[in-house]
CSV table of C-alpha atoms in Angstrom, one decimal:
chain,number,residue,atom,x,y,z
A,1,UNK,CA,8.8,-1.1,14.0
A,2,UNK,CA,7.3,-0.6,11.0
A,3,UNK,CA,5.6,-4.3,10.0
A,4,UNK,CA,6.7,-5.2,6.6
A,5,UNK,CA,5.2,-7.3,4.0
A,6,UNK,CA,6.8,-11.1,3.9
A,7,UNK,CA,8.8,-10.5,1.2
A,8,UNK,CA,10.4,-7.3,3.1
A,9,UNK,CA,10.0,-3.7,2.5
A,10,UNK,CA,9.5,-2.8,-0.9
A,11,UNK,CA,11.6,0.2,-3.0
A,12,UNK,CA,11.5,1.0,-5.9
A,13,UNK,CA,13.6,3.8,-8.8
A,14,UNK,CA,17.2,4.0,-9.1
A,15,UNK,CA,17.9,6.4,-6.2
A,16,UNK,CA,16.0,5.0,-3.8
A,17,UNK,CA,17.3,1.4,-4.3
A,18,UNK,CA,21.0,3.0,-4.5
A,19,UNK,CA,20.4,4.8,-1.1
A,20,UNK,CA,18.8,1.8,0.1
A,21,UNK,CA,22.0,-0.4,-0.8
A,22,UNK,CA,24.2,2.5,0.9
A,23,UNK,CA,22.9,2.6,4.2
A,24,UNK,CA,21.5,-1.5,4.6
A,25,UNK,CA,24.3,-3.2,2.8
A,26,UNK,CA,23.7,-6.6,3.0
A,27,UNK,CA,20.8,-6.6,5.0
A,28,UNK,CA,18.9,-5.8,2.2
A,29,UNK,CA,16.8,-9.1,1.4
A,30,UNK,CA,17.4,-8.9,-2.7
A,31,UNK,CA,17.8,-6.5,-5.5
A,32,UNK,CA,15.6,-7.2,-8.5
A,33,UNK,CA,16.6,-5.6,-12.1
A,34,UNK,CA,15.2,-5.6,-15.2
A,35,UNK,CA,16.4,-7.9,-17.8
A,36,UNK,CA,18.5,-5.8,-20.7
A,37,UNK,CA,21.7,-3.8,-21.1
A,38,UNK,CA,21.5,-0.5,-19.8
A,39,UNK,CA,24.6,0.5,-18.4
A,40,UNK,CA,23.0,2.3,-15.5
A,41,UNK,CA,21.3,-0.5,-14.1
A,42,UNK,CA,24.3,-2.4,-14.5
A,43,UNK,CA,26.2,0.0,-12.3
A,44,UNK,CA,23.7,0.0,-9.7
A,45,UNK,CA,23.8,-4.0,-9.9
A,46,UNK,CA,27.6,-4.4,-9.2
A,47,UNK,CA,27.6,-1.9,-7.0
A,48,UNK,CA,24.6,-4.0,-5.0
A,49,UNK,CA,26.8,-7.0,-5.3
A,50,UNK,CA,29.8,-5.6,-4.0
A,51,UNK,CA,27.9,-5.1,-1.1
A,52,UNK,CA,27.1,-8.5,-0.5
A,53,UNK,CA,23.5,-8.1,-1.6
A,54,UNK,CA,21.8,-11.1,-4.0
A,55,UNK,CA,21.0,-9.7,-7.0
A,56,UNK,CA,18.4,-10.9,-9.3
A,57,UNK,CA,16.9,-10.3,-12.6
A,58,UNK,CA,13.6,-9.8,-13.9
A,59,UNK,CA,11.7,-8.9,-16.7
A,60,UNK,CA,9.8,-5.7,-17.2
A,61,UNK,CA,6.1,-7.4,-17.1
A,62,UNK,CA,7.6,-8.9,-13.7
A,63,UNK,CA,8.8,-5.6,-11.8
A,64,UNK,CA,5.8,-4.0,-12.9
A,65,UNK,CA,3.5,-6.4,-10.9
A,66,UNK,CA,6.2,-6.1,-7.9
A,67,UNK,CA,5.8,-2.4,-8.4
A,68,UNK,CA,2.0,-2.7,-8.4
A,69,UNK,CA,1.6,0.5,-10.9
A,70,UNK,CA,4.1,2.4,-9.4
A,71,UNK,CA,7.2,3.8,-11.3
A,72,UNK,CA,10.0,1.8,-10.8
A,73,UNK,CA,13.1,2.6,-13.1
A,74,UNK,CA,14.0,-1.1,-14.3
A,75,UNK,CA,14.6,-2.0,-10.3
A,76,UNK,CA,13.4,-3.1,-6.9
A,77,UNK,CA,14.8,-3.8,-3.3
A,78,UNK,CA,13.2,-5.7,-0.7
A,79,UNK,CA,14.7,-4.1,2.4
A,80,UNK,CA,14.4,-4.4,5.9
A,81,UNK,CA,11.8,-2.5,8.0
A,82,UNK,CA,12.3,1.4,8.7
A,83,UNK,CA,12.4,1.8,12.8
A,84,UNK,CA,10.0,3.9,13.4
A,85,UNK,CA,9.2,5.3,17.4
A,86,UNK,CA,6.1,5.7,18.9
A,87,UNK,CA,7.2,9.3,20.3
A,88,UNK,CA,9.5,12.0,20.5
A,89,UNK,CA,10.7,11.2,24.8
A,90,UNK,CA,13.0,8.6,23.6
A,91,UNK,CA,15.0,11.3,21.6
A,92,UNK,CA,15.4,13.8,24.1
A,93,UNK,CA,18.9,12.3,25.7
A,94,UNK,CA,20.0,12.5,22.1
A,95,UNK,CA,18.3,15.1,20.4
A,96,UNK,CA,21.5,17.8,21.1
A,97,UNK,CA,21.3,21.7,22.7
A,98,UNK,CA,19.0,22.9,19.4
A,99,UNK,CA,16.6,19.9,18.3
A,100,UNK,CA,14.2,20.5,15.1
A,101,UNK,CA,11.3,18.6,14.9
A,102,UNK,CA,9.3,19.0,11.8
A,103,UNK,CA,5.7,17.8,12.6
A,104,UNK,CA,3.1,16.8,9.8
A,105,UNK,CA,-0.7,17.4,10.8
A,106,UNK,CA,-2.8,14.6,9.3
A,107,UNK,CA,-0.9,14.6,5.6
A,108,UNK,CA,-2.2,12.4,3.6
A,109,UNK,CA,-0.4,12.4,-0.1
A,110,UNK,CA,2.3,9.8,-0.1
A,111,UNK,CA,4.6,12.6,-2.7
A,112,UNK,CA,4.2,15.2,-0.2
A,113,UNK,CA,5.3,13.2,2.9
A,114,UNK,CA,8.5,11.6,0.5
A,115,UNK,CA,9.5,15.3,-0.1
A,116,UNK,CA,9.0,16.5,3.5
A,117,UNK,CA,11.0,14.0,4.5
A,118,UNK,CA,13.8,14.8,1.8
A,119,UNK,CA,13.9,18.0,2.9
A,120,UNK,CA,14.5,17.3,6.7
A,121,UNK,CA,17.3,15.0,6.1
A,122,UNK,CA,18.7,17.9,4.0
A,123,UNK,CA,18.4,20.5,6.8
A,124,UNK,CA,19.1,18.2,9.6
A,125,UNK,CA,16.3,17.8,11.5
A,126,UNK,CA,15.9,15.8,14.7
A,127,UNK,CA,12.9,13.9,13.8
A,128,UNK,CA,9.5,13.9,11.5
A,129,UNK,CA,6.6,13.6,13.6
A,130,UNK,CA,3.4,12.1,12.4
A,131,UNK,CA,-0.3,11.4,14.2
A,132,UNK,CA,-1.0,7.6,12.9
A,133,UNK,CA,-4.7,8.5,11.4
A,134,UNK,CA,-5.6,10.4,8.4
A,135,UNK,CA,-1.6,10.2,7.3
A,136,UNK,CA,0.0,9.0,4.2
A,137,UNK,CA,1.4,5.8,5.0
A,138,UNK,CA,5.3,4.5,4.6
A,139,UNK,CA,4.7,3.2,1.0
A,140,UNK,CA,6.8,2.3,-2.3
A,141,UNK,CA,5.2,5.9,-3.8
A,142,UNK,CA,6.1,7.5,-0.4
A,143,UNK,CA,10.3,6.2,-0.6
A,144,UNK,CA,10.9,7.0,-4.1
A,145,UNK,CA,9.3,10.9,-3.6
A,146,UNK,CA,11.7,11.0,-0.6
A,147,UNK,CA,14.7,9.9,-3.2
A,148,UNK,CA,15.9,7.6,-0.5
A,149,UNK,CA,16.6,10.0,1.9
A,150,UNK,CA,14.1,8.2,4.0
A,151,UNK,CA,16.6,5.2,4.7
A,152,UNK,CA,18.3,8.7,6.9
A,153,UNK,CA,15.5,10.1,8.6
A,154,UNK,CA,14.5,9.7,12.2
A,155,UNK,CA,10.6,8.7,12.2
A,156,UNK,CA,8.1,9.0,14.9
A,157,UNK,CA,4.6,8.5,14.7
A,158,UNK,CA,2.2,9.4,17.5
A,159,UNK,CA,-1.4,8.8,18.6
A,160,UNK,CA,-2.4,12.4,19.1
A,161,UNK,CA,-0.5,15.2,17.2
A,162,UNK,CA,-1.8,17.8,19.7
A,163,UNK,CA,-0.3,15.2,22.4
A,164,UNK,CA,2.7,15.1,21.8
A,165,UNK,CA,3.4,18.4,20.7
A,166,UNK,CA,2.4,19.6,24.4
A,167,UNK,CA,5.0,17.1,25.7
A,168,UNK,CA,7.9,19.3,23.0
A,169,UNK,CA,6.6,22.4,24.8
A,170,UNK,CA,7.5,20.5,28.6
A,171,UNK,CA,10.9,19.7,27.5
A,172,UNK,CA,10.9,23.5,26.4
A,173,UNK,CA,10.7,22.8,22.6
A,174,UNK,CA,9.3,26.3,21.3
A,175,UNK,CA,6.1,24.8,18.5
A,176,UNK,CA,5.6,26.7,15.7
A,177,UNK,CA,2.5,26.0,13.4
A,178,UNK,CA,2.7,27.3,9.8
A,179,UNK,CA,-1.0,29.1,9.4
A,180,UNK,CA,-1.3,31.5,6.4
A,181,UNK,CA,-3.6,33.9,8.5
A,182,UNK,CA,-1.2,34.3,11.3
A,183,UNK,CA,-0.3,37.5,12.2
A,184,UNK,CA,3.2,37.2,12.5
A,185,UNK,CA,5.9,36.1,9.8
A,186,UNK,CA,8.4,33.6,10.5
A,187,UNK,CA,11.5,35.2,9.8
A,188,UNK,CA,10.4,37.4,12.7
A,189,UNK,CA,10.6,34.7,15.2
A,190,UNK,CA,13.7,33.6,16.7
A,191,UNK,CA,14.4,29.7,16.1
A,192,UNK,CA,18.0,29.7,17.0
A,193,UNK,CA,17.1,27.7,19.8
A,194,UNK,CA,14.8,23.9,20.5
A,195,UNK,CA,11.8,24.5,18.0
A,196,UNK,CA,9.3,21.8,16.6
A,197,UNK,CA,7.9,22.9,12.5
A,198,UNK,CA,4.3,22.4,12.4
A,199,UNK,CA,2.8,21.8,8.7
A,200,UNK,CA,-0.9,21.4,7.9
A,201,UNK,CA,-2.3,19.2,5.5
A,202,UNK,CA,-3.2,19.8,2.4
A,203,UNK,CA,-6.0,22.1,1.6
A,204,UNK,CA,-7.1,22.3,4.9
A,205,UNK,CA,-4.0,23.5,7.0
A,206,UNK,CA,-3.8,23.2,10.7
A,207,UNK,CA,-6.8,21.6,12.9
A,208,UNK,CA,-8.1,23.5,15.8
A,209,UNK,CA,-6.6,21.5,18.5
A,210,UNK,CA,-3.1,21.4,17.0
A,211,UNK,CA,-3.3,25.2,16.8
A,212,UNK,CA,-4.1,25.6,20.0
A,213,UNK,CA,-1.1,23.2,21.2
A,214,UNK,CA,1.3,25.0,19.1
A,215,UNK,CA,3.6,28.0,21.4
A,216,UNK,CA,2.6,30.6,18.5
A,217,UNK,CA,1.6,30.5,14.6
A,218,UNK,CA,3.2,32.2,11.9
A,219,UNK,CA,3.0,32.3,8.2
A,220,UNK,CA,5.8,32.6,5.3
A,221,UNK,CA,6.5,35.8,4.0
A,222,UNK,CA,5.0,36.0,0.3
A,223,UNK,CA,3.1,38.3,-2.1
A,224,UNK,CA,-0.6,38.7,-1.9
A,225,UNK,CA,-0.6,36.6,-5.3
A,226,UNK,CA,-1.1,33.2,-3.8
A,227,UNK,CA,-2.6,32.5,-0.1
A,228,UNK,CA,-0.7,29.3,0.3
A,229,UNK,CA,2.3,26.9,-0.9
A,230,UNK,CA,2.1,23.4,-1.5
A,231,UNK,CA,2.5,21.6,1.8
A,232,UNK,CA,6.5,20.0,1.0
A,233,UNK,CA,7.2,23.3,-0.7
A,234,UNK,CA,5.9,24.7,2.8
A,235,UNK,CA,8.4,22.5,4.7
A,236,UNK,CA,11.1,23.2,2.9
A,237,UNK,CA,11.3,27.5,3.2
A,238,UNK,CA,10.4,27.0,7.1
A,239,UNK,CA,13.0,24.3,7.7
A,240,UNK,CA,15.4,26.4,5.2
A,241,UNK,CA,15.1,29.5,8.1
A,242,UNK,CA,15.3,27.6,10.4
A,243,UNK,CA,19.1,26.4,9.0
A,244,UNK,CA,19.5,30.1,8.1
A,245,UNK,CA,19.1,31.5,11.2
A,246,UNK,CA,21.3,28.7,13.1
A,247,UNK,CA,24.2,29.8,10.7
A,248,UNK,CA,27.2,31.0,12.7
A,249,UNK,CA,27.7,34.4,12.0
A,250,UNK,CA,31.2,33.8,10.0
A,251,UNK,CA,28.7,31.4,7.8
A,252,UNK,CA,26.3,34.4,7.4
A,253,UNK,CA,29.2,36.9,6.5
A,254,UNK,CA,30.4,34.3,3.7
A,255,UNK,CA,27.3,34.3,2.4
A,256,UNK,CA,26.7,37.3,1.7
A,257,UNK,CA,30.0,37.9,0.4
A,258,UNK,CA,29.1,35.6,-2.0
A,259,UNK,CA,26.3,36.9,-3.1
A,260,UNK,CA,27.8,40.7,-3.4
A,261,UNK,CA,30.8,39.0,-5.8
A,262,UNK,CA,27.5,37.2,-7.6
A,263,UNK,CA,26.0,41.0,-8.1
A,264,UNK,CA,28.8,42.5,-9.3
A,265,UNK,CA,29.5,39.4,-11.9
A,266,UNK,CA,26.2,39.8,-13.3
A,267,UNK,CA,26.4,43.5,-13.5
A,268,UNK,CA,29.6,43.9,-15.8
A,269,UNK,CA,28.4,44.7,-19.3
């Protein structure tokens, strides 16, 4: 478990307080708004209440000390601590036929992680897989990037990335590590099947030995403009083929029957 402060686990911004009060109910410790009549922050307040959560009010100077700089919206939640495992074995009765393990390699900006992890709750993945050194830590600026989808995601953090990524490749997880100067695209590998994402940090991309635990590397198709994306934006195309290729075909078909009826919209004069 992730060790919270006294007070609880701090959140703050409307959607990550609003998720927070979704999926905790009243476990959440309290609900802090600002003091004044906006009718947004009144929704979120009743809605807070309804679920048995105390709700409190405070004034701006207030939530920007509990806030400690960070942007909060006009609210805060003090929530209870995220559960986060110590490795990836404990998932395998429960991870299905086609896990998808996204796995972070010593990222360190608390934005980029909060996206990352938007992104695999969007597409589904098993779990998000983090070494506990050099690694953005599960902070305030870290929830609100994630837009609460973090209060959905299956964490793990590890000691050694390259670790437990060999233990993925025993339980026949194929490991993919995104490297711009791979050879081989990834739309040209097939990850219809188990398969563990592997993202560098940023700026300096995948270490050695993580390359050298990882089943193969592969890079994202792109022009010869740029020699790299962002890491999130990164994590989001891979985990996006990923879905794509896992799309029963009948999916596929209605796709792209949508997008023929989309052409021939935009091509009536």
């Amino acid at each position: 478990m992730e060790g919270p402060p006294p007070e609880g686990r701090l959140i703050c911004g409307l959607q990550p307080v609003r998720e927070a009060v979704r999926v905790h109910g009243a476990n959440l410790l309290r609900v802090v708004l600002e003091i004044g009549d906006s009718p947004t922050l009144e929704a979120l307040g009743r809605f807070a209440a309804d679920q048995g959560v105390r709700v409190e009010r405070a004034s701006r100077g207030e939530l920007d000390r509990l806030a400690d700089g960070g942007r909060h919206q006009g609210v805060a939640a003090f929530a209870p601590p995220l559960e986060v495992l110590d490795g990836t074995d404990a998932l395998a009765e429960t991870e299905g036929s086609t896990p998808l393990y996204l796995c972070l390699d010593e990222l360190e900006d608390p934005q980029n992680f909060g996206a990352i992890v938007r992104s695999a709750v969007a597409f589904s993945a098993t779990a998000v897989v983090w070494p506990e050194h050099h690694s953005a830590p599960l902070s305030a600026a870290m929830f609100r990037a994630s837009a609460g989808a973090v209060e959905h995601a299956t964490l793990v953090r590890v000691g050694a990335l390259p670790t437990e990524l060999a233990r993925l490749r025993e339980r026949g997880i194929t490991v993919i590590g995104l490297d711009a100067d791979a050879k081989h695209s990834l739309t040209g590998c097939d990850l219809s099947g188990p398969v563990a994402i592997v993202v560098g940090s940023e700026g300096k991309g995948l270490r050695k030995p993580v390359k050298q635990a990882c089943t193969r590397l592969a890079k994202l198709p792109m022009s010869r403009t740029l020699g790299s994306l962002n890491a999130s934006v990164a994590a989001a195309i891979a985990l996006y083929e990923v879905f794509r290729q896992r799309l029963p075909a009948e999916g596929k078909a209605e796709d792209a029957h949508g997008s023929e009826e989309a052409s021939d919209e935009g091509s009536e004069p």
